[in-house]
Amino acid sequence: MHELSIVESLLALVLEHADKAEAEKVVGVNLVVGELSGVVDEAVEFYWDFLTRETIAKDSRIIFRHVSARLKCRKCGEVFLSSENGYICPKCSEQQVDIIAGRELFIESLEVE
Ligand SMILES: [Zn+2]
Protein backbone atom coordinates (compact mmCIF):
# COMPACT_ATOMS: atom_id res chain seq x y z
CA MET A 1 0.00 0.00 0.00
CA HIS A 2 1.78 3.12 -1.17
CA GLU A 3 -0.98 5.28 0.28
CA LEU A 4 0.71 5.26 3.68
CA SER A 5 3.79 7.14 2.47
CA ILE A 6 1.61 9.44 0.37
CA VAL A 7 -0.57 10.31 3.35
CA GLU A 8 2.51 10.84 5.51
CA SER A 9 3.85 13.46 3.11
CA LEU A 10 0.41 15.06 2.70
CA LEU A 11 0.04 15.34 6.45
CA ALA A 12 3.50 16.85 6.82
CA LEU A 13 2.53 19.50 4.27
CA VAL A 14 -0.83 20.16 5.90
CA LEU A 15 0.73 20.60 9.34
CA GLU A 16 3.39 22.89 7.95
CA HIS A 17 0.79 25.13 6.31
CA ALA A 18 -1.48 25.04 9.35
CA ASP A 19 1.46 26.05 11.50
CA LYS A 20 2.31 28.97 9.22
CA ALA A 21 -1.33 30.07 9.28
CA GLU A 22 -1.25 29.76 13.08
CA ALA A 23 -4.27 27.50 12.91
CA GLU A 24 -5.50 25.71 15.99
CA LYS A 25 -7.25 23.02 14.13
CA VAL A 26 -7.36 21.55 10.64
CA VAL A 27 -10.97 20.91 9.68
CA GLY A 28 -10.74 19.78 6.10
CA VAL A 29 -8.32 19.11 3.31
CA ASN A 30 -9.31 19.54 -0.30
CA LEU A 31 -7.36 16.99 -2.25
CA VAL A 32 -7.11 16.76 -6.02
CA VAL A 33 -6.65 13.22 -7.21
CA GLY A 34 -5.85 12.41 -10.81
CA GLU A 35 -7.65 9.49 -12.37
CA LEU A 36 -4.35 7.74 -13.01
CA SER A 37 -2.71 8.48 -9.68
CA GLY A 38 -3.51 4.97 -8.52
CA VAL A 39 -4.66 6.25 -5.16
CA VAL A 40 -7.66 4.68 -3.46
CA ASP A 41 -9.84 7.12 -1.47
CA GLU A 42 -10.68 4.63 1.25
CA ALA A 43 -7.02 3.84 1.86
CA VAL A 44 -6.15 7.54 2.05
CA GLU A 45 -8.98 8.11 4.56
CA PHE A 46 -7.91 5.11 6.60
CA TYR A 47 -4.31 6.26 6.94
CA TRP A 48 -5.38 9.86 7.40
CA ASP A 49 -7.52 8.97 10.42
CA PHE A 50 -4.72 6.87 11.79
CA LEU A 51 -1.87 9.34 11.31
CA THR A 52 -3.72 12.48 12.38
CA ARG A 53 -4.78 11.11 15.79
CA GLU A 54 -2.08 12.96 17.72
CA THR A 55 -2.11 16.11 15.60
CA ILE A 56 -4.21 19.24 15.17
CA ALA A 57 -5.64 17.57 12.07
CA LYS A 58 -7.44 15.05 14.26
CA ASP A 59 -11.05 14.51 13.11
CA SER A 60 -10.48 16.51 9.96
CA ARG A 61 -11.83 15.17 6.74
CA ILE A 62 -10.49 14.85 3.27
CA ILE A 63 -12.62 16.13 0.45
CA PHE A 64 -11.62 14.37 -2.73
CA ARG A 65 -11.83 16.06 -6.10
CA HIS A 66 -11.23 13.58 -8.87
CA VAL A 67 -9.94 14.84 -12.15
CA SER A 68 -10.00 13.02 -15.47
CA ALA A 69 -6.89 12.14 -17.36
CA ARG A 70 -5.87 14.61 -20.07
CA LEU A 71 -4.86 12.93 -23.27
CA LYS A 72 -3.33 13.91 -26.58
CA CYS A 73 -3.98 12.11 -29.84
CA ARG A 74 -0.80 10.92 -31.53
CA LYS A 75 -2.37 11.24 -34.95
CA CYS A 76 -4.18 14.59 -35.04
CA GLY A 77 -2.87 16.23 -31.86
CA GLU A 78 -6.31 16.71 -30.35
CA VAL A 79 -6.20 17.22 -26.59
CA PHE A 80 -9.15 15.79 -24.69
CA LEU A 81 -10.26 14.40 -21.34
CA SER A 82 -10.81 10.72 -20.70
CA SER A 83 -14.30 11.61 -19.48
CA GLU A 84 -15.26 12.77 -22.98
CA ASN A 85 -14.60 9.66 -24.99
CA GLY A 86 -12.48 7.27 -22.97
CA TYR A 87 -9.00 6.75 -24.33
CA ILE A 88 -9.98 7.14 -27.97
CA CYS A 89 -9.58 10.42 -29.82
CA PRO A 90 -13.02 12.09 -30.14
CA LYS A 91 -11.94 13.78 -33.36
CA CYS A 92 -10.34 11.04 -35.44
CA SER A 93 -10.96 7.87 -33.39
CA GLU A 94 -7.25 7.15 -33.07
CA GLN A 95 -6.45 4.86 -30.16
CA GLN A 96 -2.79 5.81 -29.80
CA VAL A 97 -2.84 8.60 -27.30
CA ASP A 98 -0.32 10.12 -24.92
CA ILE A 99 -1.16 10.91 -21.32
CA ILE A 100 -0.52 14.58 -20.59
CA ALA A 101 -1.98 14.73 -17.11
CA GLY A 102 -3.93 12.55 -14.73
CA ARG A 103 -1.37 11.30 -12.26
CA GLU A 104 -1.53 14.41 -10.09
CA LEU A 105 -2.15 14.31 -6.39
CA PHE A 106 -2.02 17.56 -4.49
CA ILE A 107 -3.68 19.64 -1.83
CA GLU A 108 -5.83 22.32 -3.40
CA SER A 109 -6.73 24.06 -0.16
CA LEU A 110 -7.08 23.67 3.56
CA GLU A 111 -9.87 24.51 5.93
CA VAL A 112 -8.52 25.54 9.30
CA GLU A 113 -9.80 27.17 12.44
ZN1 LIG B 1 -7.06 12.35 -33.21
CSV table of N, CA, C and O and ligand atoms in Angstrom, one decimal:
chain,number,residue,atom,x,y,z
A,1,MET,N,0.8,-1.2,0.0
A,1,MET,CA,0.0,0.0,0.0
A,1,MET,C,0.9,1.2,0.0
A,1,MET,O,1.5,1.6,1.0
A,2,HIS,N,0.9,1.9,-1.1
A,2,HIS,CA,1.8,3.1,-1.2
A,2,HIS,C,1.1,4.3,-0.6
A,2,HIS,O,1.6,5.4,-0.4
A,3,GLU,N,-0.2,4.2,-0.3
A,3,GLU,CA,-1.0,5.3,0.3
A,3,GLU,C,-0.4,5.8,1.6
A,3,GLU,O,-0.5,6.9,1.9
A,4,LEU,N,0.2,4.9,2.4
A,4,LEU,CA,0.7,5.3,3.7
A,4,LEU,C,1.8,6.3,3.5
A,4,LEU,O,1.7,7.4,4.2
A,5,SER,N,2.7,6.1,2.6
A,5,SER,CA,3.8,7.1,2.5
A,5,SER,C,3.2,8.4,1.8
A,5,SER,O,3.7,9.5,2.2
A,6,ILE,N,2.2,8.3,1.0
A,6,ILE,CA,1.6,9.4,0.4
A,6,ILE,C,0.9,10.3,1.5
A,6,ILE,O,1.1,11.5,1.5
A,7,VAL,N,0.2,9.6,2.3
A,7,VAL,CA,-0.6,10.3,3.4
A,7,VAL,C,0.4,10.9,4.3
A,7,VAL,O,0.2,12.1,4.8
A,8,GLU,N,1.5,10.3,4.6
A,8,GLU,CA,2.5,10.8,5.5
A,8,GLU,C,3.0,12.2,5.0
A,8,GLU,O,3.2,13.2,5.7
A,9,SER,N,3.3,12.2,3.7
A,9,SER,CA,3.8,13.5,3.1
A,9,SER,C,2.8,14.5,3.0
A,9,SER,O,3.0,15.7,3.2
A,10,LEU,N,1.5,14.1,2.7
A,10,LEU,CA,0.4,15.1,2.7
A,10,LEU,C,0.2,15.7,4.1
A,10,LEU,O,0.1,16.9,4.2
A,11,LEU,N,0.2,14.9,5.1
A,11,LEU,CA,0.0,15.3,6.4
A,11,LEU,C,1.2,16.3,6.9
A,11,LEU,O,0.9,17.3,7.5
A,12,ALA,N,2.4,16.0,6.5
A,12,ALA,CA,3.5,16.9,6.8
A,12,ALA,C,3.3,18.2,6.2
A,12,ALA,O,3.5,19.3,6.9
A,13,LEU,N,2.8,18.2,5.0
A,13,LEU,CA,2.5,19.5,4.3
A,13,LEU,C,1.4,20.3,4.9
A,13,LEU,O,1.5,21.5,5.2
A,14,VAL,N,0.3,19.5,5.3
A,14,VAL,CA,-0.8,20.2,5.9
A,14,VAL,C,-0.4,20.8,7.2
A,14,VAL,O,-0.8,21.9,7.5
A,15,LEU,N,0.3,20.1,8.0
A,15,LEU,CA,0.7,20.6,9.3
A,15,LEU,C,1.6,21.8,9.2
A,15,LEU,O,1.6,22.7,10.0
A,16,GLU,N,2.5,21.8,8.2
A,16,GLU,CA,3.4,22.9,7.9
A,16,GLU,C,2.6,24.2,7.6
A,16,GLU,O,2.8,25.2,8.1
A,17,HIS,N,1.6,24.0,6.7
A,17,HIS,CA,0.8,25.1,6.3
A,17,HIS,C,-0.1,25.6,7.5
A,17,HIS,O,-0.2,26.8,7.7
A,18,ALA,N,-0.6,24.7,8.2
A,18,ALA,CA,-1.5,25.0,9.3
A,18,ALA,C,-0.7,25.8,10.4
A,18,ALA,O,-1.1,26.8,11.0
A,19,ASP,N,0.6,25.4,10.5
A,19,ASP,CA,1.5,26.1,11.5
A,19,ASP,C,1.8,27.5,11.1
A,19,ASP,O,1.7,28.4,11.8
A,20,LYS,N,2.0,27.6,9.8
A,20,LYS,CA,2.3,29.0,9.2
A,20,LYS,C,1.1,29.9,9.4
A,20,LYS,O,1.2,31.1,9.6
A,21,ALA,N,-0.1,29.3,9.2
A,21,ALA,CA,-1.3,30.1,9.3
A,21,ALA,C,-1.8,30.3,10.7
A,21,ALA,O,-2.8,30.8,11.0
A,22,GLU,N,-1.0,29.7,11.7
A,22,GLU,CA,-1.3,29.8,13.1
A,22,GLU,C,-2.6,29.2,13.4
A,22,GLU,O,-3.4,29.7,14.2
A,23,ALA,N,-3.0,28.1,12.7
A,23,ALA,CA,-4.3,27.5,12.9
A,23,ALA,C,-4.2,26.6,14.2
A,23,ALA,O,-3.2,26.1,14.6
A,24,GLU,N,-5.4,26.5,14.8
A,24,GLU,CA,-5.5,25.7,16.0
A,24,GLU,C,-6.0,24.3,15.6
A,24,GLU,O,-5.7,23.4,16.3
A,25,LYS,N,-6.7,24.3,14.5
A,25,LYS,CA,-7.3,23.0,14.1
A,25,LYS,C,-7.4,22.9,12.6
A,25,LYS,O,-7.8,23.9,12.0
A,26,VAL,N,-7.1,21.8,12.1
A,26,VAL,CA,-7.4,21.6,10.6
A,26,VAL,C,-8.7,20.9,10.5
A,26,VAL,O,-8.9,19.8,11.2
A,27,VAL,N,-9.6,21.5,9.8
A,27,VAL,CA,-11.0,20.9,9.7
A,27,VAL,C,-11.1,20.0,8.4
A,27,VAL,O,-11.7,19.0,8.5
A,28,GLY,N,-10.6,20.5,7.3
A,28,GLY,CA,-10.7,19.8,6.1
A,28,GLY,C,-9.6,20.0,5.1
A,28,GLY,O,-8.9,21.0,5.2
A,29,VAL,N,-9.4,19.0,4.3
A,29,VAL,CA,-8.3,19.1,3.3
A,29,VAL,C,-8.9,18.8,2.0
A,29,VAL,O,-9.5,17.8,1.8
A,30,ASN,N,-8.8,19.8,1.0
A,30,ASN,CA,-9.3,19.5,-0.3
A,30,ASN,C,-8.2,19.0,-1.2
A,30,ASN,O,-7.2,19.6,-1.4
A,31,LEU,N,-8.4,17.7,-1.6
A,31,LEU,CA,-7.4,17.0,-2.2
A,31,LEU,C,-7.8,16.7,-3.7
A,31,LEU,O,-8.9,16.3,-4.0
A,32,VAL,N,-6.9,17.0,-4.6
A,32,VAL,CA,-7.1,16.8,-6.0
A,32,VAL,C,-6.4,15.4,-6.4
A,32,VAL,O,-5.2,15.3,-6.1
A,33,VAL,N,-7.2,14.5,-6.9
A,33,VAL,CA,-6.6,13.2,-7.2
A,33,VAL,C,-6.9,12.9,-8.7
A,33,VAL,O,-8.0,12.8,-9.2
A,34,GLY,N,-5.8,12.8,-9.4
A,34,GLY,CA,-5.8,12.4,-10.8
A,34,GLY,C,-6.3,11.0,-11.0
A,34,GLY,O,-6.1,10.1,-10.2
A,35,GLU,N,-7.1,10.8,-12.1
A,35,GLU,CA,-7.6,9.5,-12.4
A,35,GLU,C,-6.6,8.4,-12.4
A,35,GLU,O,-6.8,7.2,-12.1
A,36,LEU,N,-5.4,8.7,-12.8
A,36,LEU,CA,-4.3,7.7,-13.0
A,36,LEU,C,-3.3,7.7,-11.9
A,36,LEU,O,-2.3,7.1,-12.0
A,37,SER,N,-3.7,8.4,-10.8
A,37,SER,CA,-2.7,8.5,-9.7
A,37,SER,C,-2.6,7.1,-9.0
A,37,SER,O,-1.6,6.9,-8.3
A,38,GLY,N,-3.6,6.3,-9.1
A,38,GLY,CA,-3.5,5.0,-8.5
A,38,GLY,C,-3.8,5.0,-7.0
A,38,GLY,O,-3.5,4.0,-6.3
A,39,VAL,N,-4.4,6.1,-6.6
A,39,VAL,CA,-4.7,6.3,-5.2
A,39,VAL,C,-6.1,5.9,-4.9
A,39,VAL,O,-7.0,6.3,-5.6
A,40,VAL,N,-6.3,5.1,-3.8
A,40,VAL,CA,-7.7,4.7,-3.5
A,40,VAL,C,-8.1,5.5,-2.3
A,40,VAL,O,-7.5,5.6,-1.3
A,41,ASP,N,-9.3,6.2,-2.5
A,41,ASP,CA,-9.8,7.1,-1.5
A,41,ASP,C,-9.9,6.5,-0.1
A,41,ASP,O,-9.5,7.1,0.9
A,42,GLU,N,-10.5,5.3,0.0
A,42,GLU,CA,-10.7,4.6,1.2
A,42,GLU,C,-9.4,4.4,2.0
A,42,GLU,O,-9.3,4.5,3.2
A,43,ALA,N,-8.3,4.1,1.2
A,43,ALA,CA,-7.0,3.8,1.9
A,43,ALA,C,-6.5,5.2,2.4
A,43,ALA,O,-5.9,5.2,3.5
A,44,VAL,N,-6.6,6.2,1.6
A,44,VAL,CA,-6.2,7.5,2.1
A,44,VAL,C,-6.9,7.9,3.3
A,44,VAL,O,-6.3,8.4,4.3
A,45,GLU,N,-8.2,7.8,3.4
A,45,GLU,CA,-9.0,8.1,4.6
A,45,GLU,C,-8.6,7.3,5.8
A,45,GLU,O,-8.4,7.8,6.9
A,46,PHE,N,-8.3,6.0,5.5
A,46,PHE,CA,-7.9,5.1,6.6
A,46,PHE,C,-6.6,5.6,7.2
A,46,PHE,O,-6.5,5.8,8.5
A,47,TYR,N,-5.6,5.8,6.4
A,47,TYR,CA,-4.3,6.3,6.9
A,47,TYR,C,-4.4,7.7,7.5
A,47,TYR,O,-3.7,8.0,8.5
A,48,TRP,N,-5.2,8.5,6.9
A,48,TRP,CA,-5.4,9.9,7.4
A,48,TRP,C,-5.9,9.8,8.8
A,48,TRP,O,-5.3,10.5,9.7
A,49,ASP,N,-7.0,9.1,9.1
A,49,ASP,CA,-7.5,9.0,10.4
A,49,ASP,C,-6.5,8.4,11.4
A,49,ASP,O,-6.4,8.9,12.5
A,50,PHE,N,-5.7,7.5,10.9
A,50,PHE,CA,-4.7,6.9,11.8
A,50,PHE,C,-3.6,7.8,12.1
A,50,PHE,O,-3.2,8.0,13.3
A,51,LEU,N,-3.0,8.5,11.1
A,51,LEU,CA,-1.9,9.3,11.3
A,51,LEU,C,-2.2,10.7,12.0
A,51,LEU,O,-1.3,11.3,12.5
A,52,THR,N,-3.4,11.1,11.8
A,52,THR,CA,-3.7,12.5,12.4
A,52,THR,C,-4.1,12.4,13.9
A,52,THR,O,-4.3,13.5,14.5
A,53,ARG,N,-4.3,11.2,14.4
A,53,ARG,CA,-4.8,11.1,15.8
A,53,ARG,C,-4.1,12.0,16.8
A,53,ARG,O,-4.8,12.6,17.6
A,54,GLU,N,-2.8,12.2,16.7
A,54,GLU,CA,-2.1,13.0,17.7
A,54,GLU,C,-1.8,14.4,17.2
A,54,GLU,O,-0.9,15.0,17.7
A,55,THR,N,-2.4,14.8,16.2
A,55,THR,CA,-2.1,16.1,15.6
A,55,THR,C,-3.3,17.0,15.6
A,55,THR,O,-4.4,16.6,16.0
A,56,ILE,N,-3.1,18.3,15.2
A,56,ILE,CA,-4.2,19.2,15.2
A,56,ILE,C,-5.1,18.9,14.0
A,56,ILE,O,-6.2,19.6,13.8
A,57,ALA,N,-4.8,18.0,13.2
A,57,ALA,CA,-5.6,17.6,12.1
A,57,ALA,C,-6.6,16.4,12.5
A,57,ALA,O,-7.3,15.9,11.6
A,58,LYS,N,-6.6,16.1,13.7
A,58,LYS,CA,-7.4,15.1,14.3
A,58,LYS,C,-8.9,15.4,13.9
A,58,LYS,O,-9.3,16.5,14.0
A,59,ASP,N,-9.6,14.4,13.5
A,59,ASP,CA,-11.1,14.5,13.1
A,59,ASP,C,-11.3,15.4,11.9
A,59,ASP,O,-12.4,15.7,11.6
A,60,SER,N,-10.3,15.8,11.2
A,60,SER,CA,-10.5,16.5,10.0
A,60,SER,C,-10.9,15.5,8.9
A,60,SER,O,-10.7,14.3,9.0
A,61,ARG,N,-11.5,16.1,7.8
A,61,ARG,CA,-11.8,15.2,6.7
A,61,ARG,C,-11.2,15.6,5.4
A,61,ARG,O,-10.9,16.8,5.2
A,62,ILE,N,-11.1,14.6,4.6
A,62,ILE,CA,-10.5,14.9,3.3
A,62,ILE,C,-11.6,14.9,2.3
A,62,ILE,O,-12.5,14.0,2.2
A,63,ILE,N,-11.6,16.0,1.5
A,63,ILE,CA,-12.6,16.1,0.4
A,63,ILE,C,-11.9,15.8,-0.9
A,63,ILE,O,-11.0,16.6,-1.3
A,64,PHE,N,-12.3,14.8,-1.5
A,64,PHE,CA,-11.6,14.4,-2.7
A,64,PHE,C,-12.2,15.1,-4.0
A,64,PHE,O,-13.4,15.2,-4.1
A,65,ARG,N,-11.4,15.6,-4.8
A,65,ARG,CA,-11.8,16.1,-6.1
A,65,ARG,C,-11.1,15.3,-7.2
A,65,ARG,O,-9.9,15.4,-7.3
A,66,HIS,N,-11.8,14.4,-7.9
A,66,HIS,CA,-11.2,13.6,-8.9
A,66,HIS,C,-11.2,14.3,-10.2
A,66,HIS,O,-12.2,14.9,-10.6
A,67,VAL,N,-10.0,14.2,-10.8
A,67,VAL,CA,-9.9,14.8,-12.2
A,67,VAL,C,-9.6,13.8,-13.2
A,67,VAL,O,-8.9,12.8,-12.9
A,68,SER,N,-10.2,14.0,-14.4
A,68,SER,CA,-10.0,13.0,-15.5
A,68,SER,C,-8.6,13.1,-16.0
A,68,SER,O,-7.9,14.2,-15.9
A,69,ALA,N,-8.2,12.1,-16.7
A,69,ALA,CA,-6.9,12.1,-17.4
A,69,ALA,C,-7.0,13.0,-18.6
A,69,ALA,O,-8.1,13.1,-19.2
A,70,ARG,N,-5.9,13.8,-18.9
A,70,ARG,CA,-5.9,14.6,-20.1
A,70,ARG,C,-5.0,13.9,-21.1
A,70,ARG,O,-3.9,13.5,-20.8
A,71,LEU,N,-5.5,13.7,-22.3
A,71,LEU,CA,-4.9,12.9,-23.3
A,71,LEU,C,-4.6,13.7,-24.5
A,71,LEU,O,-5.3,14.7,-24.9
A,72,LYS,N,-3.6,13.3,-25.3
A,72,LYS,CA,-3.3,13.9,-26.6
A,72,LYS,C,-3.2,12.8,-27.7
A,72,LYS,O,-2.5,11.9,-27.5
A,73,CYS,N,-4.0,13.1,-28.7
A,73,CYS,CA,-4.0,12.1,-29.8
A,73,CYS,C,-2.6,12.2,-30.6
A,73,CYS,O,-2.1,13.2,-30.9
A,74,ARG,N,-2.1,11.0,-30.8
A,74,ARG,CA,-0.8,10.9,-31.5
A,74,ARG,C,-0.9,11.2,-33.0
A,74,ARG,O,0.0,11.5,-33.7
A,75,LYS,N,-2.2,11.1,-33.5
A,75,LYS,CA,-2.4,11.2,-35.0
A,75,LYS,C,-2.7,12.7,-35.3
A,75,LYS,O,-2.0,13.3,-36.1
A,76,CYS,N,-3.7,13.3,-34.6
A,76,CYS,CA,-4.2,14.6,-35.0
A,76,CYS,C,-3.8,15.7,-34.0
A,76,CYS,O,-4.0,16.8,-34.2
A,77,GLY,N,-3.3,15.2,-32.9
A,77,GLY,CA,-2.9,16.2,-31.9
A,77,GLY,C,-4.0,16.8,-31.0
A,77,GLY,O,-3.7,17.7,-30.2
A,78,GLU,N,-5.2,16.3,-31.2
A,78,GLU,CA,-6.3,16.7,-30.4
A,78,GLU,C,-6.0,16.4,-28.9
A,78,GLU,O,-5.6,15.3,-28.5
A,79,VAL,N,-6.3,17.4,-28.0
A,79,VAL,CA,-6.2,17.2,-26.6
A,79,VAL,C,-7.6,17.1,-26.0
A,79,VAL,O,-8.5,17.9,-26.3
A,80,PHE,N,-7.8,16.0,-25.2
A,80,PHE,CA,-9.1,15.8,-24.7
A,80,PHE,C,-9.0,15.1,-23.3
A,80,PHE,O,-8.0,14.7,-22.9
A,81,LEU,N,-10.2,15.0,-22.7
A,81,LEU,CA,-10.3,14.4,-21.3
A,81,LEU,C,-10.8,13.0,-21.5
A,81,LEU,O,-11.7,12.7,-22.3
A,82,SER,N,-10.4,12.1,-20.6
A,82,SER,CA,-10.8,10.7,-20.7
A,82,SER,C,-12.3,10.6,-20.5
A,82,SER,O,-13.0,9.7,-20.9
A,83,SER,N,-12.9,11.6,-19.8
A,83,SER,CA,-14.3,11.6,-19.5
A,83,SER,C,-15.1,11.9,-20.7
A,83,SER,O,-16.3,11.6,-20.8
A,84,GLU,N,-14.5,12.5,-21.8
A,84,GLU,CA,-15.3,12.8,-23.0
A,84,GLU,C,-15.5,11.5,-23.8
A,84,GLU,O,-16.6,11.3,-24.3
A,85,ASN,N,-14.5,10.8,-24.0
A,85,ASN,CA,-14.6,9.7,-25.0
A,85,ASN,C,-13.7,8.5,-24.6
A,85,ASN,O,-13.2,7.8,-25.5
A,86,GLY,N,-13.4,8.3,-23.4
A,86,GLY,CA,-12.5,7.3,-23.0
A,86,GLY,C,-11.1,7.6,-23.5
A,86,GLY,O,-10.7,8.7,-23.5
A,87,TYR,N,-10.4,6.6,-23.9
A,87,TYR,CA,-9.0,6.7,-24.3
A,87,TYR,C,-8.9,6.7,-25.9
A,87,TYR,O,-7.9,6.3,-26.4
A,88,ILE,N,-10.0,7.1,-26.5
A,88,ILE,CA,-10.0,7.1,-28.0
A,88,ILE,C,-10.2,8.6,-28.4
A,88,ILE,O,-11.1,9.3,-27.9
A,89,CYS,N,-9.5,9.0,-29.4
A,89,CYS,CA,-9.6,10.4,-29.8
A,89,CYS,C,-11.0,10.7,-30.3
A,89,CYS,O,-11.5,10.0,-31.2
A,90,PRO,N,-11.6,11.8,-29.7
A,90,PRO,CA,-13.0,12.1,-30.1
A,90,PRO,C,-13.1,12.7,-31.5
A,90,PRO,O,-14.2,12.8,-32.1
A,91,LYS,N,-11.9,13.1,-32.1
A,91,LYS,CA,-11.9,13.8,-33.4
A,91,LYS,C,-11.7,12.8,-34.5
A,91,LYS,O,-12.4,12.8,-35.5
A,92,CYS,N,-10.7,11.9,-34.3
A,92,CYS,CA,-10.3,11.0,-35.4
A,92,CYS,C,-10.4,9.6,-35.1
A,92,CYS,O,-10.0,8.7,-35.9
A,93,SER,N,-10.8,9.2,-33.9
A,93,SER,CA,-11.0,7.9,-33.4
A,93,SER,C,-9.7,7.1,-33.3
A,93,SER,O,-9.7,5.9,-33.1
A,94,GLU,N,-8.5,7.8,-33.3
A,94,GLU,CA,-7.3,7.1,-33.1
A,94,GLU,C,-7.2,6.6,-31.6
A,94,GLU,O,-7.7,7.2,-30.7
A,95,GLN,N,-6.6,5.4,-31.5
A,95,GLN,CA,-6.4,4.9,-30.2
A,95,GLN,C,-5.1,5.0,-29.5
A,95,GLN,O,-4.9,4.7,-28.4
A,96,GLN,N,-4.1,5.5,-30.3
A,96,GLN,CA,-2.8,5.8,-29.8
A,96,GLN,C,-2.8,7.2,-29.2
A,96,GLN,O,-2.8,8.2,-30.0
A,97,VAL,N,-2.8,7.3,-27.9
A,97,VAL,CA,-2.8,8.6,-27.3
A,97,VAL,C,-1.8,8.7,-26.2
A,97,VAL,O,-1.3,7.7,-25.7
A,98,ASP,N,-1.3,9.9,-26.0
A,98,ASP,CA,-0.3,10.1,-24.9
A,98,ASP,C,-1.0,10.7,-23.7
A,98,ASP,O,-1.9,11.5,-23.9
A,99,ILE,N,-0.6,10.4,-22.5
A,99,ILE,CA,-1.2,10.9,-21.3
A,99,ILE,C,-0.4,12.2,-21.0
A,99,ILE,O,0.8,12.2,-20.8
A,100,ILE,N,-1.1,13.3,-20.9
A,100,ILE,CA,-0.5,14.6,-20.6
A,100,ILE,C,-0.6,14.8,-19.1
A,100,ILE,O,0.3,15.4,-18.5
A,101,ALA,N,-1.8,14.5,-18.5
A,101,ALA,CA,-2.0,14.7,-17.1
A,101,ALA,C,-3.0,13.7,-16.6
A,101,ALA,O,-3.8,13.2,-17.4
A,102,GLY,N,-3.0,13.5,-15.3
A,102,GLY,CA,-3.9,12.6,-14.7
A,102,GLY,C,-3.3,11.8,-13.6
A,102,GLY,O,-4.0,11.1,-12.9
A,103,ARG,N,-2.0,12.0,-13.4
A,103,ARG,CA,-1.4,11.3,-12.3
A,103,ARG,C,-1.2,12.2,-11.1
A,103,ARG,O,-0.5,11.9,-10.1
A,104,GLU,N,-1.8,13.4,-11.1
A,104,GLU,CA,-1.5,14.4,-10.1
A,104,GLU,C,-2.2,14.0,-8.8
A,104,GLU,O,-3.2,13.3,-8.7
A,105,LEU,N,-1.6,14.5,-7.7
A,105,LEU,CA,-2.1,14.3,-6.4
A,105,LEU,C,-1.6,15.5,-5.6
A,105,LEU,O,-0.4,15.6,-5.3
A,106,PHE,N,-2.5,16.4,-5.3
A,106,PHE,CA,-2.0,17.6,-4.5
A,106,PHE,C,-3.1,18.2,-3.7
A,106,PHE,O,-4.3,18.0,-3.9
A,107,ILE,N,-2.7,19.0,-2.7
A,107,ILE,CA,-3.7,19.6,-1.8
A,107,ILE,C,-4.1,21.0,-2.5
A,107,ILE,O,-3.2,21.8,-2.8
A,108,GLU,N,-5.3,21.1,-2.7
A,108,GLU,CA,-5.8,22.3,-3.4
A,108,GLU,C,-6.0,23.4,-2.4
A,108,GLU,O,-5.7,24.6,-2.6
A,109,SER,N,-6.6,23.1,-1.2
A,109,SER,CA,-6.7,24.1,-0.2
A,109,SER,C,-7.0,23.4,1.2
A,109,SER,O,-7.3,22.2,1.2
A,110,LEU,N,-6.9,24.2,2.2
A,110,LEU,CA,-7.1,23.7,3.6
A,110,LEU,C,-8.2,24.5,4.2
A,110,LEU,O,-8.3,25.6,4.0
A,111,GLU,N,-8.9,23.8,5.1
A,111,GLU,CA,-9.9,24.5,5.9
A,111,GLU,C,-9.4,24.4,7.4
A,111,GLU,O,-9.2,23.3,7.9
A,112,VAL,N,-9.0,25.5,7.9
A,112,VAL,CA,-8.5,25.5,9.3
A,112,VAL,C,-9.3,26.5,10.2
A,112,VAL,O,-10.1,27.3,9.7
A,113,GLU,N,-9.1,26.3,11.5
A,113,GLU,CA,-9.8,27.2,12.4
A,113,GLU,C,-8.8,27.8,13.3
A,113,GLU,O,-7.7,27.2,13.6
B,1,ZN,ZN,-7.1,12.3,-33.2
